[in-house]
Amino acid sequence: MRAPSPERTYRAELQGLRAVAALLVVVYHVWLGRVSGGVDVFFLISGFLVTGQLVRATGRGRLDLRATWSRMAKRLLPAAFVVLGATLVAGALVLPENRWAQTVREVIASALFLENWQLASDSADYYAQHEHASVVQHFWSLSIQGQFYLLWPLLVLVVTVLRGSLLRVLLAVFALSLGFSVWLTAVDQPLAYFHTATRIWEFAFGGLLALVVSRVDLSGPVRTVLGWAGLLGLLVCGVVLDVGAAFPGHLALWPTTCAAAVIVAGTTGSRFGADRLLAGEPLRYLGDLSYSLYLWHWPVLVGWLVIGGRGEVGLLGGLVIIGASLVLAAATHHLVEEPVRKSRWKARTLIALLLVPLLAATVVLQPTGPREVAAQVAATDFAALDDQHCAKSAHDDELDVCHGPADGTPAKRVVLVGDSHVQQYLAALAPIAQRRNWQLITMLRGACPFSTRSEKNPDDQSCVRWNDSAAGEIIGLRPDFVFTLATRNVQVGLTEQTPPGFVERWRQLDAEGIPVVAVRDNPRYGFSVLDCVQVHGPAPRCGAPRSDLLAPVPPYAQLDVPGNVSFLDFSDQLCTEDQCPPVRGDLLVNFDDNHVSATFMRSLSEVVEEALDAVTEA
């Protein structure tokens, strides 16, 4: 097995590259509400450095797994556990009670480097950048990195013992993992985002670079162009690509290839080279802080939003968050990371000193009691049908067609189709269906309203296919009427609209003689209403002025719509004349930032029934 040449080192440039990746992650999260691709750069750099170290160790015949893991533990654990402990304590002080159980659960998962699997299990959306996101959600990437540090030395040792070719093995790992990543991203992107196997190819990519980079012989001008191309490509990655909604898959080749270009460019010797910038003292020092900066920025961001009851950061807030994160990162690096790394502590002693108190604290801070139970119920107050029978559509195996109960031949068959906002109307419609022996049939998919286009993510063709299949099922069923959304995106700034795709679907059903009842959408807020109420009570700041959300005339009233559509508007029930408050009577209206609670919707059942009688035959 051939070790990389020791004559050429890339440490200075890599520190600068780490700094750039960290800055991209922080800036994109704080100000743009996007994912940057910087984490993929971290993975590639880790693969590059660790593989090189392991290969050199095996070349000297001294690959000591226990010593290797001990060094890695001393590097990773101290800062991570300090941040987890501080986050746990701060969470108990400032987070609403309904967030405690989630925080404790995820802190434990993060401490065990299993947060990526915890988020995958919870079907978390890393693209959600609001204050109700998990305060340790960013530990998913550190969990994958920890798993890599555990498994990679074993892989290199096995290849060495068997006298195999590490280059061929890494090529196989790269190809298999990338292929799996492309497939799973197309099938289940949220799971693919957190899955360890969809990310291993990025470490393998770095490992392959470590094996071959010393053999690359390029001229100075070529290295200069390559370095700047890689750096600039990395800077624009998060703007050009929808990283949060389409990664990892083949698109993750963009940031990793850009980082690889910077590494291959190496030291150009030119005063115009990107390496001159990357190897400068400011970026090198920031590279030293990059690990702690990544650890701190997310809980600081979420804490800022929670304490302020905000949905957005703003310029000043962003500067405060980044400044505070940098101060905390510097303190952690100099007072924790460096002293522990240079100490003679053994890894098992370090783990005991860090892990035992952290786990003990999670037990002490574990929320219990009726208030917490009530908060958890409120936090998941989604509507659902009892005793429903669901089956896959013959048109599309991603479409579940669910039939609610009915005695004998139902008096009416009603299809609810669209996203989770339509789903919440089940709470109001189910009592009506029971009284009148209607059969409710649901075709529901989150973030995919009934349209001819994908309204939330224009690139999500699976939503379009799902809607096509739903339309085919509806035409085959020929229900008495279809219940769906009339508008979407009701937010401060009067952004409500009736998309053309909605009207096109209504015309499709009109051609088949199928009536449509379309309901005006409920308001969306840039913050969790439940969290705000738990912190501030039912204050006006936990809602919004009605005039800021809802125009007096709904957008569909100004459109040419087919004659099969009747419209319902329950804005007067959700809002007063002047305000859309968080609580009406003694009921919470919204349980998060955009969903009406099933409990509140259930209280509107008689109002909904009267409105339906007015637009349909009783």
PDB file of N, CA and C in Angstrom, residues 76-134:
ATOM      1  N   LEU A  76     -12.840  15.101  19.258  1.00  0.00           N
ATOM      2  CA  LEU A  76     -14.256  15.335  18.993  1.00  0.00           C
ATOM      3  C   LEU A  76     -15.090  15.601  20.240  1.00  0.00           C
ATOM      4  N   LEU A  77     -14.857  14.841  21.304  1.00  0.00           N
ATOM      5  CA  LEU A  77     -15.802  14.813  22.418  1.00  0.00           C
ATOM      6  C   LEU A  77     -15.833  16.063  23.287  1.00  0.00           C
ATOM      7  N   PRO A  78     -14.695  16.636  23.681  1.00  0.00           N
ATOM      8  CA  PRO A  78     -14.768  17.733  24.650  1.00  0.00           C
ATOM      9  C   PRO A  78     -15.662  18.889  24.220  1.00  0.00           C
ATOM     10  N   ALA A  79     -15.408  19.449  23.052  1.00  0.00           N
ATOM     11  CA  ALA A  79     -16.217  20.584  22.601  1.00  0.00           C
ATOM     12  C   ALA A  79     -17.671  20.182  22.402  1.00  0.00           C
ATOM     13  N   ALA A  80     -17.898  18.996  21.816  1.00  0.00           N
ATOM     14  CA  ALA A  80     -19.264  18.546  21.559  1.00  0.00           C
ATOM     15  C   ALA A  80     -20.051  18.411  22.851  1.00  0.00           C
ATOM     16  N   PHE A  81     -19.432  17.821  23.873  1.00  0.00           N
ATOM     17  CA  PHE A  81     -20.149  17.590  25.117  1.00  0.00           C
ATOM     18  C   PHE A  81     -20.361  18.892  25.892  1.00  0.00           C
ATOM     19  N   VAL A  82     -19.426  19.821  25.802  1.00  0.00           N
ATOM     20  CA  VAL A  82     -19.623  21.125  26.431  1.00  0.00           C
ATOM     21  C   VAL A  82     -20.829  21.830  25.817  1.00  0.00           C
ATOM     22  N   VAL A  83     -20.918  21.806  24.485  1.00  0.00           N
ATOM     23  CA  VAL A  83     -22.045  22.444  23.803  1.00  0.00           C
ATOM     24  C   VAL A  83     -23.349  21.734  24.134  1.00  0.00           C
ATOM     25  N   LEU A  84     -23.333  20.410  24.157  1.00  0.00           N
ATOM     26  CA  LEU A  84     -24.548  19.656  24.492  1.00  0.00           C
ATOM     27  C   LEU A  84     -25.003  19.960  25.913  1.00  0.00           C
ATOM     28  N   GLY A  85     -24.059  19.996  26.848  1.00  0.00           N
ATOM     29  CA  GLY A  85     -24.423  20.291  28.227  1.00  0.00           C
ATOM     30  C   GLY A  85     -24.981  21.693  28.381  1.00  0.00           C
ATOM     31  N   ALA A  86     -24.318  22.674  27.767  1.00  0.00           N
ATOM     32  CA  ALA A  86     -24.796  24.046  27.841  1.00  0.00           C
ATOM     33  C   ALA A  86     -26.167  24.189  27.180  1.00  0.00           C
ATOM     34  N   THR A  87     -26.352  23.500  26.059  1.00  0.00           N
ATOM     35  CA  THR A  87     -27.632  23.555  25.351  1.00  0.00           C
ATOM     36  C   THR A  87     -28.742  22.935  26.187  1.00  0.00           C
ATOM     37  N   LEU A  88     -28.437  21.854  26.868  1.00  0.00           N
ATOM     38  CA  LEU A  88     -29.434  21.190  27.702  1.00  0.00           C
ATOM     39  C   LEU A  88     -29.890  22.099  28.835  1.00  0.00           C
ATOM     40  N   VAL A  89     -28.941  22.729  29.500  1.00  0.00           N
ATOM     41  CA  VAL A  89     -29.280  23.628  30.607  1.00  0.00           C
ATOM     42  C   VAL A  89     -30.038  24.854  30.090  1.00  0.00           C
ATOM     43  N   ALA A  90     -29.523  25.462  29.022  1.00  0.00           N
ATOM     44  CA  ALA A  90     -30.200  26.628  28.455  1.00  0.00           C
ATOM     45  C   ALA A  90     -31.597  26.274  27.967  1.00  0.00           C
ATOM     46  N   GLY A  91     -31.746  25.077  27.385  1.00  0.00           N
ATOM     47  CA  GLY A  91     -33.051  24.647  26.914  1.00  0.00           C
ATOM     48  C   GLY A  91     -34.060  24.548  28.032  1.00  0.00           C
ATOM     49  N   ALA A  92     -33.619  24.062  29.188  1.00  0.00           N
ATOM     50  CA  ALA A  92     -34.517  23.944  30.335  1.00  0.00           C
ATOM     51  C   ALA A  92     -34.963  25.316  30.831  1.00  0.00           C
ATOM     52  N   LEU A  93     -34.136  26.338  30.591  1.00  0.00           N
ATOM     53  CA  LEU A  93     -34.448  27.680  31.073  1.00  0.00           C
ATOM     54  C   LEU A  93     -35.315  28.470  30.105  1.00  0.00           C
ATOM     55  N   VAL A  94     -35.094  28.312  28.795  1.00  0.00           N
ATOM     56  CA  VAL A  94     -35.750  29.207  27.840  1.00  0.00           C
ATOM     57  C   VAL A  94     -36.730  28.504  26.908  1.00  0.00           C
ATOM     58  N   LEU A  95     -36.608  27.193  26.717  1.00  0.00           N
ATOM     59  CA  LEU A  95     -37.505  26.519  25.776  1.00  0.00           C
ATOM     60  C   LEU A  95     -38.873  26.264  26.399  1.00  0.00           C
ATOM     61  N   PRO A  96     -39.930  26.334  25.616  1.00  0.00           N
ATOM     62  CA  PRO A  96     -41.251  25.954  26.115  1.00  0.00           C
ATOM     63  C   PRO A  96     -41.263  24.480  26.534  1.00  0.00           C
ATOM     64  N   GLU A  97     -42.167  24.140  27.439  1.00  0.00           N
ATOM     65  CA  GLU A  97     -42.177  22.782  27.989  1.00  0.00           C
ATOM     66  C   GLU A  97     -42.375  21.708  26.923  1.00  0.00           C
ATOM     67  N   ASN A  98     -43.127  22.037  25.877  1.00  0.00           N
ATOM     68  CA  ASN A  98     -43.361  21.020  24.860  1.00  0.00           C
ATOM     69  C   ASN A  98     -42.103  20.668  24.079  1.00  0.00           C
ATOM     70  N   ARG A  99     -41.015  21.458  24.247  1.00  0.00           N
ATOM     71  CA  ARG A  99     -39.768  21.184  23.550  1.00  0.00           C
ATOM     72  C   ARG A  99     -38.795  20.369  24.406  1.00  0.00           C
ATOM     73  N   TRP A 100     -39.078  20.208  25.704  1.00  0.00           N
ATOM     74  CA  TRP A 100     -38.107  19.584  26.588  1.00  0.00           C
ATOM     75  C   TRP A 100     -37.845  18.128  26.229  1.00  0.00           C
ATOM     76  N   ALA A 101     -38.912  17.374  26.038  1.00  0.00           N
ATOM     77  CA  ALA A 101     -38.730  15.940  25.776  1.00  0.00           C
ATOM     78  C   ALA A 101     -37.920  15.717  24.501  1.00  0.00           C
ATOM     79  N   GLN A 102     -38.234  16.485  23.464  1.00  0.00           N
ATOM     80  CA  GLN A 102     -37.491  16.365  22.213  1.00  0.00           C
ATOM     81  C   GLN A 102     -36.024  16.721  22.417  1.00  0.00           C
ATOM     82  N   THR A 103     -35.779  17.790  23.188  1.00  0.00           N
ATOM     83  CA  THR A 103     -34.402  18.227  23.413  1.00  0.00           C
ATOM     84  C   THR A 103     -33.606  17.175  24.162  1.00  0.00           C
ATOM     85  N   VAL A 104     -34.178  16.620  25.215  1.00  0.00           N
ATOM     86  CA  VAL A 104     -33.487  15.586  25.990  1.00  0.00           C
ATOM     87  C   VAL A 104     -33.191  14.370  25.125  1.00  0.00           C
ATOM     88  N   ARG A 105     -34.186  13.950  24.353  1.00  0.00           N
ATOM     89  CA  ARG A 105     -34.012  12.767  23.500  1.00  0.00           C
ATOM     90  C   ARG A 105     -32.902  12.977  22.480  1.00  0.00           C
ATOM     91  N   GLU A 106     -32.869  14.154  21.887  1.00  0.00           N
ATOM     92  CA  GLU A 106     -31.877  14.401  20.846  1.00  0.00           C
ATOM     93  C   GLU A 106     -30.493  14.699  21.416  1.00  0.00           C
ATOM     94  N   VAL A 107     -30.423  15.256  22.607  1.00  0.00           N
ATOM     95  CA  VAL A 107     -29.113  15.439  23.251  1.00  0.00           C
ATOM     96  C   VAL A 107     -28.474  14.086  23.521  1.00  0.00           C
ATOM     97  N   ILE A 108     -29.265  13.143  24.006  1.00  0.00           N
ATOM     98  CA  ILE A 108     -28.734  11.796  24.242  1.00  0.00           C
ATOM     99  C   ILE A 108     -28.267  11.169  22.929  1.00  0.00           C
ATOM    100  N   ALA A 109     -29.098  11.281  21.892  1.00  0.00           N
ATOM    101  CA  ALA A 109     -28.723  10.721  20.591  1.00  0.00           C
ATOM    102  C   ALA A 109     -27.454  11.377  20.063  1.00  0.00           C
ATOM    103  N   SER A 110     -27.320  12.688  20.262  1.00  0.00           N
ATOM    104  CA  SER A 110     -26.133  13.394  19.791  1.00  0.00           C
ATOM    105  C   SER A 110     -24.894  12.970  20.570  1.00  0.00           C
ATOM    106  N   ALA A 111     -25.044  12.776  21.882  1.00  0.00           N
ATOM    107  CA  ALA A 111     -23.914  12.348  22.703  1.00  0.00           C
ATOM    108  C   ALA A 111     -23.416  10.970  22.309  1.00  0.00           C
ATOM    109  N   LEU A 112     -24.319  10.153  21.792  1.00  0.00           N
ATOM    110  CA  LEU A 112     -23.954   8.807  21.344  1.00  0.00           C
ATOM    111  C   LEU A 112     -23.636   8.771  19.847  1.00  0.00           C
ATOM    112  N   PHE A 113     -23.591   9.932  19.213  1.00  0.00           N
ATOM    113  CA  PHE A 113     -23.328  10.058  17.773  1.00  0.00           C
ATOM    114  C   PHE A 113     -24.324   9.249  16.939  1.00  0.00           C
ATOM    115  N   LEU A 114     -25.605   9.407  17.321  1.00  0.00           N
ATOM    116  CA  LEU A 114     -26.688   8.735  16.611  1.00  0.00           C
ATOM    117  C   LEU A 114     -27.791   9.710  16.201  1.00  0.00           C
ATOM    118  N   GLU A 115     -27.483  11.005  16.245  1.00  0.00           N
ATOM    119  CA  GLU A 115     -28.511  12.000  15.977  1.00  0.00           C
ATOM    120  C   GLU A 115     -29.044  11.904  14.545  1.00  0.00           C
ATOM    121  N   ASN A 116     -28.218  11.534  13.601  1.00  0.00           N
ATOM    122  CA  ASN A 116     -28.722  11.415  12.225  1.00  0.00           C
ATOM    123  C   ASN A 116     -29.825  10.367  12.137  1.00  0.00           C
ATOM    124  N   TRP A 117     -29.663   9.260  12.859  1.00  0.00           N
ATOM    125  CA  TRP A 117     -30.691   8.222  12.848  1.00  0.00           C
ATOM    126  C   TRP A 117     -31.916   8.645  13.653  1.00  0.00           C
ATOM    127  N   GLN A 118     -31.713   9.426  14.701  1.00  0.00           N
ATOM    128  CA  GLN A 118     -32.849   9.939  15.465  1.00  0.00           C
ATOM    129  C   GLN A 118     -33.701  10.858  14.593  1.00  0.00           C
ATOM    130  N   LEU A 119     -33.045  11.735  13.843  1.00  0.00           N
ATOM    131  CA  LEU A 119     -33.779  12.639  12.959  1.00  0.00           C
ATOM    132  C   LEU A 119     -34.453  11.884  11.821  1.00  0.00           C
ATOM    133  N   ALA A 120     -33.776  10.870  11.308  1.00  0.00           N
ATOM    134  CA  ALA A 120     -34.387  10.056  10.253  1.00  0.00           C
ATOM    135  C   ALA A 120     -35.632   9.362  10.776  1.00  0.00           C
ATOM    136  N   SER A 121     -35.545   8.870  12.012  1.00  0.00           N
ATOM    137  CA  SER A 121     -36.695   8.209  12.623  1.00  0.00           C
ATOM    138  C   SER A 121     -37.842   9.174  12.850  1.00  0.00           C
ATOM    139  N   ASP A 122     -37.503  10.412  13.220  1.00  0.00           N
ATOM    140  CA  ASP A 122     -38.520  11.426  13.468  1.00  0.00           C
ATOM    141  C   ASP A 122     -39.006  12.100  12.193  1.00  0.00           C
ATOM    142  N   SER A 123     -38.412  11.719  11.039  1.00  0.00           N
ATOM    143  CA  SER A 123     -38.741  12.345   9.753  1.00  0.00           C
ATOM    144  C   SER A 123     -38.564  13.851   9.817  1.00  0.00           C
ATOM    145  N   ALA A 124     -37.462  14.277  10.421  1.00  0.00           N
ATOM    146  CA  ALA A 124     -37.196  15.705  10.554  1.00  0.00           C
ATOM    147  C   ALA A 124     -36.855  16.318   9.201  1.00  0.00           C
ATOM    148  N   ASP A 125     -37.149  17.619   9.102  1.00  0.00           N
ATOM    149  CA  ASP A 125     -36.821  18.357   7.887  1.00  0.00           C
ATOM    150  C   ASP A 125     -35.703  19.334   8.212  1.00  0.00           C
ATOM    151  N   TYR A 126     -34.486  19.035   7.765  1.00  0.00           N
ATOM    152  CA  TYR A 126     -33.356  19.898   8.079  1.00  0.00           C
ATOM    153  C   TYR A 126     -33.462  21.230   7.369  1.00  0.00           C
ATOM    154  N   TYR A 127     -34.335  21.303   6.381  1.00  0.00           N
ATOM    155  CA  TYR A 127     -34.494  22.541   5.639  1.00  0.00           C
ATOM    156  C   TYR A 127     -35.337  23.554   6.412  1.00  0.00           C
ATOM    157  N   ALA A 128     -36.042  23.071   7.460  1.00  0.00           N
ATOM    158  CA  ALA A 128     -36.840  23.979   8.279  1.00  0.00           C
ATOM    159  C   ALA A 128     -35.922  24.828   9.137  1.00  0.00           C
ATOM    160  N   GLN A 129     -35.988  26.139   8.983  1.00  0.00           N
ATOM    161  CA  GLN A 129     -35.061  27.019   9.684  1.00  0.00           C
ATOM    162  C   GLN A 129     -35.804  27.919  10.661  1.00  0.00           C
ATOM    163  N   HIS A 130     -36.804  27.416  11.335  1.00  0.00           N
ATOM    164  CA  HIS A 130     -37.554  28.234  12.266  1.00  0.00           C
ATOM    165  C   HIS A 130     -37.146  27.921  13.693  1.00  0.00           C
ATOM    166  N   GLU A 131     -37.686  28.713  14.605  1.00  0.00           N
ATOM    167  CA  GLU A 131     -37.255  28.574  15.985  1.00  0.00           C
ATOM    168  C   GLU A 131     -37.775  27.303  16.643  1.00  0.00           C
ATOM    169  N   HIS A 132     -38.686  26.582  15.985  1.00  0.00           N
ATOM    170  CA  HIS A 132     -39.157  25.341  16.591  1.00  0.00           C
ATOM    171  C   HIS A 132     -38.338  24.139  16.122  1.00  0.00           C
ATOM    172  N   ALA A 133     -37.268  24.367  15.357  1.00  0.00           N
ATOM    173  CA  ALA A 133     -36.364  23.276  14.991  1.00  0.00           C
ATOM    174  C   ALA A 133     -35.601  22.812  16.228  1.00  0.00           C
ATOM    175  N   SER A 134     -35.136  21.578  16.194  1.00  0.00           N
ATOM    176  CA  SER A 134     -34.367  21.029  17.301  1.00  0.00           C
ATOM    177  C   SER A 134     -33.107  21.850  17.526  1.00  0.00           C
TER     178      SER A 134
END
